[in-house]
């Protein structure tokens, strides 16, 4: 549906880029939804969590590719960005937390901890609060793909 490519250094030069990009893309994909304002807000929040996670945890240099697609009621967000094995492991551990029985407990602990938020916080929020299905894959030796599949709207309503 839509794809944007940015230099990771440019993207990560300013925290507000997360909000600007998520709000823009959310408006673009919400125009034909049953409640476009509600959908745009939900979509923007979910995408913002993904982008903020990448902002915090990413490789040194390269390109950030963001693509969004829709098939029926399923919205798919793909982020491809620079990541070495250590960074990939951070994402793997965060996603593994979501598959456990205590995902909600881990999310609440991460949410209410003092100090710097855990790198997994945004991904835990997406899994617990939004019911997102998150997956990751390696793309070559120095990149990874983070995928979030979300159902934010019931097509039958």
Short mmCIF file of C-alpha atoms in Angstrom, two decimals:
data_model
loop_
_atom_site.label_atom_id
_atom_site.label_comp_id
_atom_site.label_asym_id
_atom_site.label_seq_id
_atom_site.Cartn_x
_atom_site.Cartn_y
_atom_site.Cartn_z
CA UNK A 1 0.00 0.00 0.00
CA UNK A 2 2.60 2.58 1.11
CA UNK A 3 6.36 2.51 1.55
CA UNK A 4 8.81 5.09 2.86
CA UNK A 5 12.60 4.83 2.97
CA UNK A 6 14.70 7.01 5.28
CA UNK A 7 18.29 7.13 6.41
CA UNK A 8 18.36 5.69 9.95
CA UNK A 9 20.66 8.50 11.10
CA UNK A 10 18.30 11.17 9.80
CA UNK A 11 15.27 9.41 11.30
CA UNK A 12 16.97 9.01 14.68
CA UNK A 13 18.22 12.59 14.79
CA UNK A 14 14.96 13.75 16.37
CA UNK A 15 12.49 11.83 18.58
CA UNK A 16 9.55 13.73 17.03
CA UNK A 17 10.13 11.95 13.71
CA UNK A 18 8.43 8.89 15.24
CA UNK A 19 5.22 10.82 15.86
CA UNK A 20 5.34 12.74 12.58
CA UNK A 21 5.81 9.63 10.46
CA UNK A 22 3.22 7.57 12.33
CA UNK A 23 0.60 10.35 12.19
CA UNK A 24 1.17 10.92 8.48
CA UNK A 25 0.95 7.24 7.54
CA UNK A 26 -2.08 6.72 9.79
CA UNK A 27 -3.98 9.52 8.05
CA UNK A 28 -3.08 8.05 4.66
CA UNK A 29 -4.39 4.56 5.45
CA UNK A 30 -7.49 5.64 7.39
CA UNK A 31 -9.43 7.49 4.73
CA UNK A 32 -11.83 4.64 3.93
CA UNK A 33 -12.33 3.07 7.34
CA UNK A 34 -15.70 2.90 9.07
CA UNK A 35 -14.54 5.32 11.76
CA UNK A 36 -11.54 6.95 10.15
CA UNK A 37 -10.70 9.15 13.14
CA UNK A 38 -10.69 6.28 15.64
CA UNK A 39 -8.77 4.03 13.27
CA UNK A 40 -6.22 6.76 12.56
CA UNK A 41 -5.62 7.27 16.29
CA UNK A 42 -5.18 3.55 16.95
CA UNK A 43 -2.99 3.03 13.91
CA UNK A 44 -0.84 6.05 14.70
CA UNK A 45 -0.33 4.88 18.28
CA UNK A 46 0.64 1.35 17.22
CA UNK A 47 3.01 2.52 14.49
CA UNK A 48 4.50 5.10 16.84
CA UNK A 49 5.37 2.35 19.35
CA UNK A 50 7.18 0.41 16.63
CA UNK A 51 9.06 3.47 15.43
CA UNK A 52 10.03 4.50 18.96
CA UNK A 53 11.41 1.01 19.56
CA UNK A 54 13.51 1.24 16.40
CA UNK A 55 14.57 4.75 17.42
CA UNK A 56 15.93 3.31 20.70
CA UNK A 57 17.41 0.07 19.34
CA UNK A 58 18.94 0.03 15.85
CA UNK A 59 22.22 -0.39 14.03
CA UNK A 60 24.70 2.39 13.41
CA UNK A 61 23.97 3.28 9.80
CA UNK A 62 21.83 2.33 6.85
CA UNK A 63 18.30 2.69 5.63
CA UNK A 64 15.01 2.42 7.51
CA UNK A 65 12.29 1.04 5.25
CA UNK A 66 8.70 1.32 6.44
CA UNK A 67 5.91 -0.32 4.50
CA UNK A 68 2.25 -0.69 5.38
CA UNK A 69 -0.25 -3.03 3.77
CA UNK A 70 -3.81 -4.11 4.32
CA UNK A 71 -5.56 -7.34 3.47
CA UNK A 72 -9.14 -7.46 4.59
CA UNK A 73 -9.21 -6.48 8.26
CA UNK A 74 -5.52 -7.20 8.80
CA UNK A 75 -3.04 -4.34 8.75
CA UNK A 76 0.63 -5.24 8.33
CA UNK A 77 3.50 -2.92 9.18
CA UNK A 78 7.01 -3.89 8.12
CA UNK A 79 10.12 -2.10 9.30
CA UNK A 80 13.49 -3.09 7.83
CA UNK A 81 16.50 -1.46 9.44
CA UNK A 82 20.17 -1.93 10.34
CA UNK A 83 20.74 -4.49 13.11
CA UNK A 84 23.67 -6.64 14.13
CA UNK A 85 23.25 -9.88 16.11
CA UNK A 86 23.12 -8.10 19.48
CA UNK A 87 20.32 -5.82 18.32
CA UNK A 88 18.45 -8.73 16.73
CA UNK A 89 18.69 -10.56 20.07
CA UNK A 90 17.04 -7.62 21.88
CA UNK A 91 14.04 -7.91 19.56
CA UNK A 92 13.97 -11.71 19.79
CA UNK A 93 13.91 -11.57 23.60
CA UNK A 94 11.13 -8.96 23.57
CA UNK A 95 8.97 -11.02 21.23
CA UNK A 96 9.67 -14.18 23.22
CA UNK A 97 8.24 -12.41 26.29
CA UNK A 98 4.94 -12.04 24.45
CA UNK A 99 4.59 -15.77 23.89
CA UNK A 100 4.76 -16.53 27.62
CA UNK A 101 1.86 -16.79 30.03
CA UNK A 102 3.01 -13.74 31.96
CA UNK A 103 3.22 -11.28 29.05
CA UNK A 104 0.76 -8.87 30.65
CA UNK A 105 2.65 -8.96 33.97
CA UNK A 106 5.95 -8.28 32.19
CA UNK A 107 4.33 -5.43 30.27
CA UNK A 108 2.98 -3.79 33.43
CA UNK A 109 6.35 -4.17 35.18
CA UNK A 110 8.11 -2.55 32.22
CA UNK A 111 5.47 0.19 32.04
CA UNK A 112 5.74 1.22 35.68
CA UNK A 113 9.46 0.83 36.20
CA UNK A 114 11.43 3.88 37.22
CA UNK A 115 14.19 5.16 35.01
CA UNK A 116 14.85 4.44 31.35
CA UNK A 117 12.14 2.25 29.78
CA UNK A 118 13.09 -1.27 28.77
CA UNK A 119 13.65 -1.73 25.04
CA UNK A 120 10.81 -4.25 24.97
CA UNK A 121 8.16 -1.89 26.38
CA UNK A 122 6.67 -0.75 23.05
CA UNK A 123 6.58 -4.27 21.65
CA UNK A 124 4.98 -5.61 24.83
CA UNK A 125 2.35 -2.86 24.60
CA UNK A 126 1.55 -3.80 21.02
CA UNK A 127 1.19 -7.47 21.88
CA UNK A 128 -0.79 -7.03 25.09
CA UNK A 129 -2.95 -3.94 24.42
CA UNK A 130 -3.35 -4.16 20.65
CA UNK A 131 -3.24 -7.93 20.17
CA UNK A 132 -0.49 -7.50 17.58
CA UNK A 133 1.29 -10.50 16.16
CA UNK A 134 4.98 -9.61 16.02
CA UNK A 135 7.67 -11.43 14.06
CA UNK A 136 11.27 -10.74 13.12
CA UNK A 137 13.62 -12.05 10.46
CA UNK A 138 17.18 -11.40 9.43
CA UNK A 139 17.67 -9.57 6.14
CA UNK A 140 21.27 -10.27 5.26
CA UNK A 141 23.99 -9.98 7.89
CA UNK A 142 23.39 -6.43 8.98
CA UNK A 143 19.64 -5.81 8.70
CA UNK A 144 16.43 -7.14 10.16
CA UNK A 145 12.71 -7.00 9.42
CA UNK A 146 10.21 -6.34 12.21
CA UNK A 147 6.61 -7.15 11.28
CA UNK A 148 3.47 -6.23 13.21
CA UNK A 149 0.12 -7.60 12.13
CA UNK A 150 -2.85 -5.83 13.68
CA UNK A 151 -6.61 -6.06 13.52
CA UNK A 152 -7.77 -2.62 14.62
CA UNK A 153 -11.22 -2.63 13.06
CA UNK A 154 -13.97 -5.22 12.76
CA UNK A 155 -14.99 -5.25 9.09
CA UNK A 156 -18.50 -6.40 10.03
CA UNK A 157 -19.36 -3.33 12.09
#
